[in-house]
Amino acid sequence: MIPKTYKEIHLANRPEGTPANEDFAFVEKEIASPGEGEVLLKTLYLSVDPYMRGRMRDVKSYVAPFELNKAISGGVLAEVVESNSELLQKGDIVNGTLKWAEYTIAKADKVQKVDPTIAPITTRLGILGLTGLTAYFGLLDIGKPQPGETVVVSGAAGAVGSVVGQIAKLKGARAVGIAGSQEKIDYLINELGFDAAVNYKSDSFKEDLKNALPDGVDVYFDNVGGEVSDEVIFQLNNSARVVLCGTISSYNKPGGDIGPRIQWKFITTSSMMKGFTLGDYASDFKTGAADLGKWLQEGKLKYEETIVEGFENTPKAFFGLFEGSNLGKQLVKVADPEFAKL
């Protein structure tokens, strides 16, 4: 049964420093009927991602900031519960960039139908979705790992980093991960096949990192920035490539981030540093998705998901990203489907 009202999550304040509960507001609204070419969607899963923190600032970036007192948006898996379009019918599973809401109305041609027989539907928010594609294009197009080279990835136990390391191994490179707990270190080595992994929270991190890199660094996939990245950059080899994907260590620093001056290292090693966003590769998404799907079906890629239950716990799941509490992709389970058989 479709209820008369639903809740959505608004950005109530622009956080200064670490986001808190008071920066989010749960707003109740009435459910409307879909217009011509539209569908009413029941949210099943929400994706929470570090980049969303940047959109909470009112600054110019590659994507517009979230508006105050309006619903936050992100990757969503949903079920069609009412359709006014020939493109989709009741019970279809779709994904797209949608509101953080229990229900939402969307244009049918603005969401993508998901085939639940290919892989678990949650993979479309992770390894077969935007995070998997981020790892794929950033590593292969910018990093260009070669057999025998050393690839280092920070945030290695996260949704993007874990895929980066596995693809590096598929390309014949040596994969070294950086993560924040012994549990994650064990996971990277024993489950994902990383050649080495280092705990950045350890007092001996600098020494451990050097020991894990006897042949230096040829490719660094940077998800965190900060002091961790400073240490990796000091180990760059000649003609190294640094892929800038994220700087999660500084997202909650209101005064910005300050670190060593590293330009000299890139000059003396003839190295390259390049940032990117996934939108740079939009025209090639099908190619990346096909390769990721093939590798997953062949058992060459593994993934983990950290799933928080309950729409009301969405902010908590988001906070967990900055505490390092997630292993793999961070998701929120909002509801079970009503009509689809998964």
Coordinates of C-alpha atoms in Angstrom, one line a residue:
M1 CA 0.0 0.0 0.0
I2 CA 1.2 3.5 -0.9
P3 CA 1.0 5.8 2.1
K4 CA -0.4 9.3 1.9
T5 CA 2.8 11.0 3.2
Y6 CA 6.5 10.4 3.1
K7 CA 9.7 12.0 4.4
E8 CA 12.7 13.5 2.7
I9 CA 16.0 14.8 4.1
H10 CA 16.9 18.4 3.6
L11 CA 20.1 20.3 4.1
A12 CA 19.2 22.6 7.0
N13 CA 22.6 24.2 7.5
R14 CA 25.9 24.4 5.7
P15 CA 28.3 22.5 8.1
E16 CA 31.3 24.2 9.6
G17 CA 33.7 21.4 10.2
T18 CA 32.3 18.0 10.8
P19 CA 28.6 17.6 9.8
A20 CA 26.2 17.1 12.7
N21 CA 22.5 16.0 13.1
E22 CA 21.3 19.6 13.2
D23 CA 22.6 20.1 9.7
F24 CA 19.9 17.8 8.4
A25 CA 16.1 18.1 8.6
F26 CA 13.5 15.4 8.0
V27 CA 10.5 17.0 6.2
E28 CA 7.2 15.3 5.8
K29 CA 5.4 15.7 2.4
E30 CA 2.3 14.4 0.7
I31 CA 2.7 11.8 -2.0
A32 CA 1.5 13.0 -5.4
S33 CA 0.5 11.0 -8.5
P34 CA 2.9 10.8 -11.4
G35 CA 2.2 13.0 -14.4
E36 CA 2.6 12.1 -18.1
G37 CA 5.8 10.2 -18.7
E38 CA 6.5 10.0 -14.9
V39 CA 6.8 7.2 -12.3
L40 CA 6.3 7.1 -8.6
L41 CA 9.3 5.5 -7.0
K42 CA 9.7 3.8 -3.6
T43 CA 13.3 4.1 -2.4
L44 CA 15.0 0.8 -1.6
Y45 CA 18.6 1.9 -1.1
L46 CA 20.5 5.2 -0.8
S47 CA 24.2 5.7 -1.6
V48 CA 26.1 8.0 0.7
D49 CA 29.4 9.2 -0.6
P50 CA 32.3 11.5 0.5
Y51 CA 31.8 13.9 -2.4
M52 CA 28.5 15.0 -0.9
R53 CA 30.4 16.8 1.8
G54 CA 31.8 19.2 -0.8
R55 CA 28.3 19.9 -2.2
M56 CA 27.3 21.1 1.3
R57 CA 29.5 24.1 0.8
D58 CA 28.3 27.1 -1.1
V59 CA 31.3 27.3 -3.4
K60 CA 31.8 26.9 -7.1
S61 CA 32.8 23.4 -8.1
Y62 CA 32.3 20.8 -10.9
V63 CA 28.7 20.3 -9.6
A64 CA 26.3 22.7 -8.1
P65 CA 26.1 22.8 -4.2
F66 CA 23.0 21.4 -2.4
E67 CA 20.4 24.1 -1.8
L68 CA 19.5 24.9 1.8
N69 CA 16.1 23.7 2.9
K70 CA 15.7 21.4 -0.1
A71 CA 16.2 17.7 -0.4
I72 CA 19.7 16.3 -0.7
S73 CA 20.2 14.1 -3.8
G74 CA 22.5 11.1 -4.6
G75 CA 22.6 7.6 -6.0
V76 CA 19.3 5.8 -5.4
L77 CA 17.9 2.3 -6.1
A78 CA 14.1 2.4 -6.2
E79 CA 11.1 0.3 -7.2
V80 CA 8.4 1.6 -9.5
V81 CA 5.1 1.5 -7.6
E82 CA 3.0 3.5 -10.0
S83 CA 3.7 4.3 -13.7
N84 CA 2.4 6.8 -16.1
S85 CA 4.9 5.9 -18.8
E86 CA 5.3 3.2 -21.4
L87 CA 9.0 2.9 -20.5
L88 CA 8.5 1.4 -17.1
Q89 CA 5.9 -0.6 -15.3
K90 CA 5.1 -1.4 -11.7
G91 CA 7.7 -3.6 -10.1
D92 CA 10.6 -2.5 -12.2
I93 CA 13.8 -1.7 -10.3
V94 CA 15.6 1.5 -11.4
N95 CA 18.6 3.6 -10.3
G96 CA 19.5 7.2 -10.8
T97 CA 20.4 10.5 -9.1
L98 CA 17.3 11.1 -7.0
K99 CA 16.3 12.8 -3.7
W100 CA 17.1 11.4 -0.3
A101 CA 13.4 10.5 0.1
E102 CA 11.2 7.6 1.0
Y103 CA 9.2 8.2 -2.2
T104 CA 9.9 10.4 -5.2
I105 CA 8.4 11.2 -8.6
A106 CA 10.8 11.1 -11.6
K107 CA 10.7 11.3 -15.3
A108 CA 10.8 7.7 -16.6
D109 CA 13.5 8.5 -19.2
K110 CA 15.8 10.0 -16.5
V111 CA 16.3 6.8 -14.6
Q112 CA 17.9 3.5 -15.7
K113 CA 16.2 0.1 -15.5
V114 CA 18.1 -2.5 -13.5
D115 CA 18.2 -6.2 -14.4
P116 CA 18.2 -8.0 -11.0
T117 CA 19.2 -11.3 -12.6
I118 CA 22.7 -10.1 -13.6
A119 CA 23.9 -9.3 -10.1
P120 CA 22.5 -8.1 -6.8
I121 CA 20.8 -4.8 -7.4
T122 CA 23.0 -3.0 -4.8
T123 CA 26.1 -3.4 -7.1
R124 CA 24.6 -0.7 -9.3
L125 CA 25.3 1.8 -6.6
G126 CA 28.8 0.4 -6.0
I127 CA 31.1 -1.8 -8.0
L128 CA 28.9 -1.8 -11.2
G129 CA 27.9 1.9 -10.6
L130 CA 29.6 5.2 -10.2
T131 CA 32.2 4.1 -7.7
G132 CA 33.4 1.2 -9.8
L133 CA 33.6 3.4 -12.9
T134 CA 35.5 6.0 -10.9
A135 CA 38.1 3.4 -10.0
Y136 CA 38.2 2.0 -13.6
F137 CA 38.7 5.3 -15.5
G138 CA 40.9 7.0 -13.0
L139 CA 43.4 4.1 -12.7
L140 CA 43.4 3.0 -16.4
D141 CA 43.3 6.3 -18.2
I142 CA 45.4 8.5 -15.9
G143 CA 47.4 5.9 -13.9
K144 CA 48.1 3.6 -16.8
P145 CA 49.6 0.8 -14.6
Q146 CA 52.1 -1.5 -16.4
P147 CA 53.0 -5.0 -15.4
G148 CA 55.6 -5.1 -12.6
E149 CA 54.9 -1.5 -11.5
T150 CA 53.8 -0.6 -8.0
V151 CA 50.4 1.0 -7.5
V152 CA 49.6 2.6 -4.2
V153 CA 46.0 3.4 -3.3
S154 CA 44.8 5.4 -0.2
G155 CA 41.4 4.8 1.2
A156 CA 42.0 1.3 -0.1
A157 CA 39.2 -0.4 1.8
G158 CA 36.6 2.0 0.6
A159 CA 34.2 1.6 -2.4
V160 CA 36.6 3.1 -4.9
G161 CA 40.0 2.1 -3.5
S162 CA 39.1 -1.6 -3.1
V163 CA 38.3 -1.7 -6.9
V164 CA 41.4 0.2 -7.8
G165 CA 43.7 -2.3 -6.1
Q166 CA 42.0 -5.3 -7.7
I167 CA 42.2 -3.7 -11.2
A168 CA 45.9 -3.0 -10.7
K169 CA 46.4 -6.7 -9.9
L170 CA 44.5 -7.6 -13.1
K171 CA 46.9 -5.5 -15.1
G172 CA 49.9 -7.2 -13.6
A173 CA 51.0 -4.5 -11.1
R174 CA 51.9 -4.8 -7.5
A175 CA 49.1 -3.3 -5.3
V176 CA 49.8 -1.6 -2.0
G177 CA 46.9 -0.3 0.1
I178 CA 46.6 2.2 2.8
A179 CA 43.7 1.9 5.3
G180 CA 42.9 2.7 8.9
S181 CA 42.5 -0.5 10.9
Q182 CA 44.0 -4.0 11.2
E183 CA 40.7 -5.5 10.1
K184 CA 40.9 -3.5 6.8
I185 CA 44.5 -4.4 6.3
D186 CA 43.7 -8.1 6.7
Y187 CA 40.8 -7.7 4.3
L188 CA 42.9 -6.1 1.6
I189 CA 45.6 -8.7 1.8
N190 CA 43.7 -11.9 2.5
E191 CA 40.4 -11.2 0.6
L192 CA 41.3 -8.8 -2.2
G193 CA 44.8 -10.0 -2.9
F194 CA 46.8 -6.8 -2.3
D195 CA 50.5 -7.5 -2.1
A196 CA 50.9 -5.3 1.0
A197 CA 48.8 -2.9 3.1
V198 CA 49.7 -0.3 5.7
N199 CA 47.7 1.2 8.6
Y200 CA 48.0 5.0 8.5
K201 CA 46.9 5.2 12.1
S202 CA 49.9 3.3 13.3
D203 CA 52.7 5.1 15.1
S204 CA 55.1 3.4 12.7
F205 CA 53.2 4.4 9.5
K206 CA 56.1 6.2 7.8
E207 CA 58.5 3.3 8.4
D208 CA 55.9 0.7 7.5
L209 CA 55.1 2.6 4.2
K210 CA 58.7 2.7 3.2
N211 CA 59.1 -1.0 4.0
A212 CA 56.1 -1.8 1.8
L213 CA 57.6 0.1 -1.1
P214 CA 61.1 -1.3 -1.7
D215 CA 60.8 -0.3 -5.4
G216 CA 59.1 3.1 -4.9
V217 CA 55.8 4.2 -6.3
D218 CA 54.9 4.2 -10.0
V219 CA 51.2 5.0 -9.7
Y220 CA 49.4 6.6 -6.7
F221 CA 45.6 6.7 -6.6
D222 CA 44.8 9.3 -4.0
N223 CA 41.5 9.2 -2.3
V224 CA 42.5 11.0 1.0
G225 CA 45.0 13.8 0.5
G226 CA 46.7 15.2 3.7
E227 CA 49.7 13.8 5.5
V228 CA 49.2 10.3 4.1
S229 CA 49.6 11.5 0.6
D230 CA 52.6 13.6 1.5
E231 CA 54.4 10.5 2.6
V232 CA 53.5 8.6 -0.6
I233 CA 54.5 11.4 -2.9
F234 CA 58.0 11.4 -1.3
Q235 CA 58.4 7.8 -2.6
L236 CA 57.6 8.6 -6.2
N237 CA 59.7 7.0 -9.0
N238 CA 60.7 8.7 -12.2
S239 CA 57.7 9.1 -14.6
A240 CA 55.2 8.3 -11.8
R241 CA 51.5 9.2 -12.2
V242 CA 49.4 10.5 -9.4
V243 CA 45.6 10.2 -9.8
L244 CA 43.7 12.7 -7.7
C245 CA 40.3 11.3 -6.9
G246 CA 39.4 12.7 -3.5
T247 CA 40.8 14.5 -0.4
I248 CA 38.5 13.2 2.4
S249 CA 41.1 14.1 5.1
S250 CA 40.3 17.8 4.5
Y251 CA 36.6 17.8 3.7
N252 CA 35.7 18.8 7.3
K253 CA 38.5 21.3 7.8
P254 CA 36.9 24.8 7.8
G255 CA 40.2 26.6 7.4
G256 CA 41.4 24.5 4.4
D257 CA 44.4 22.2 4.2
I258 CA 48.1 23.1 4.5
G259 CA 51.0 20.7 3.8
P260 CA 54.5 20.4 2.4
R261 CA 55.5 22.0 -0.9
I262 CA 55.8 19.1 -3.3
Q263 CA 56.3 20.6 -6.7
W264 CA 60.1 19.9 -6.6
K265 CA 59.3 16.1 -6.3
F266 CA 57.4 16.2 -9.5
I267 CA 60.1 18.1 -11.3
T268 CA 63.0 15.9 -10.2
T269 CA 61.1 12.7 -11.0
S270 CA 59.4 14.0 -14.2
S271 CA 56.1 12.8 -12.6
M272 CA 52.5 13.8 -13.4
M273 CA 49.6 14.7 -11.1
K274 CA 46.1 14.9 -12.6
G275 CA 42.7 15.3 -11.0
F276 CA 39.4 14.1 -12.6
T277 CA 35.7 13.7 -12.0
L278 CA 33.7 10.8 -13.4
G279 CA 31.7 13.1 -15.7
D280 CA 34.9 13.5 -17.8
Y281 CA 34.3 9.9 -19.0
A282 CA 30.5 10.0 -19.5
S283 CA 30.8 9.0 -23.2
D284 CA 32.7 5.8 -22.3
F285 CA 30.5 4.6 -19.4
K286 CA 29.2 1.6 -21.4
T287 CA 32.8 0.3 -22.0
G288 CA 33.7 0.6 -18.4
A289 CA 30.5 -1.0 -17.2
A290 CA 31.0 -3.9 -19.6
D291 CA 34.5 -4.6 -18.4
L292 CA 33.6 -4.3 -14.7
G293 CA 30.6 -6.6 -15.2
K294 CA 32.7 -9.2 -17.0
W295 CA 35.4 -9.2 -14.3
L296 CA 32.8 -9.5 -11.6
Q297 CA 31.0 -12.5 -13.3
E298 CA 34.4 -14.2 -13.8
G299 CA 35.2 -13.9 -10.1
K300 CA 38.1 -11.5 -10.7
L301 CA 36.6 -8.7 -8.7
K302 CA 35.2 -8.9 -5.2
Y303 CA 33.2 -6.2 -3.2
E304 CA 31.9 -5.5 0.2
E305 CA 29.0 -3.4 1.4
T306 CA 28.4 -1.7 4.7
I307 CA 24.6 -1.4 5.0
V308 CA 22.9 0.8 7.6
E309 CA 19.2 -0.1 8.1
G310 CA 16.5 2.6 8.2
F311 CA 15.9 5.9 6.4
E312 CA 16.2 7.7 9.7
N313 CA 19.8 6.6 10.0
T314 CA 21.0 8.1 6.7
P315 CA 22.9 11.0 8.4
K316 CA 24.5 8.5 10.7
A317 CA 25.7 6.5 7.7
F318 CA 27.1 9.7 6.1
F319 CA 29.0 10.6 9.3
G320 CA 30.5 7.1 9.3
L321 CA 32.4 7.9 6.0
F322 CA 34.6 10.4 7.8
E323 CA 35.1 8.1 10.8
G324 CA 36.3 5.2 8.5
S325 CA 33.6 2.9 9.8
N326 CA 32.6 1.5 6.4
L327 CA 34.2 -1.4 4.6
G328 CA 33.6 -1.1 0.9
K329 CA 30.5 0.7 -0.3
Q330 CA 28.4 2.6 2.3
L331 CA 24.6 2.1 1.7
V332 CA 21.4 2.8 3.5
K333 CA 18.6 0.3 3.2
V334 CA 15.3 2.2 3.2
A335 CA 12.8 -0.5 2.4
D336 CA 12.1 -3.9 0.8
P337 CA 10.3 -4.0 -2.6
E338 CA 6.6 -4.4 -2.7
F339 CA 6.2 -5.9 -6.2
A340 CA 9.5 -7.0 -7.5
K341 CA 10.9 -10.5 -6.9
L342 CA 14.6 -10.3 -6.3

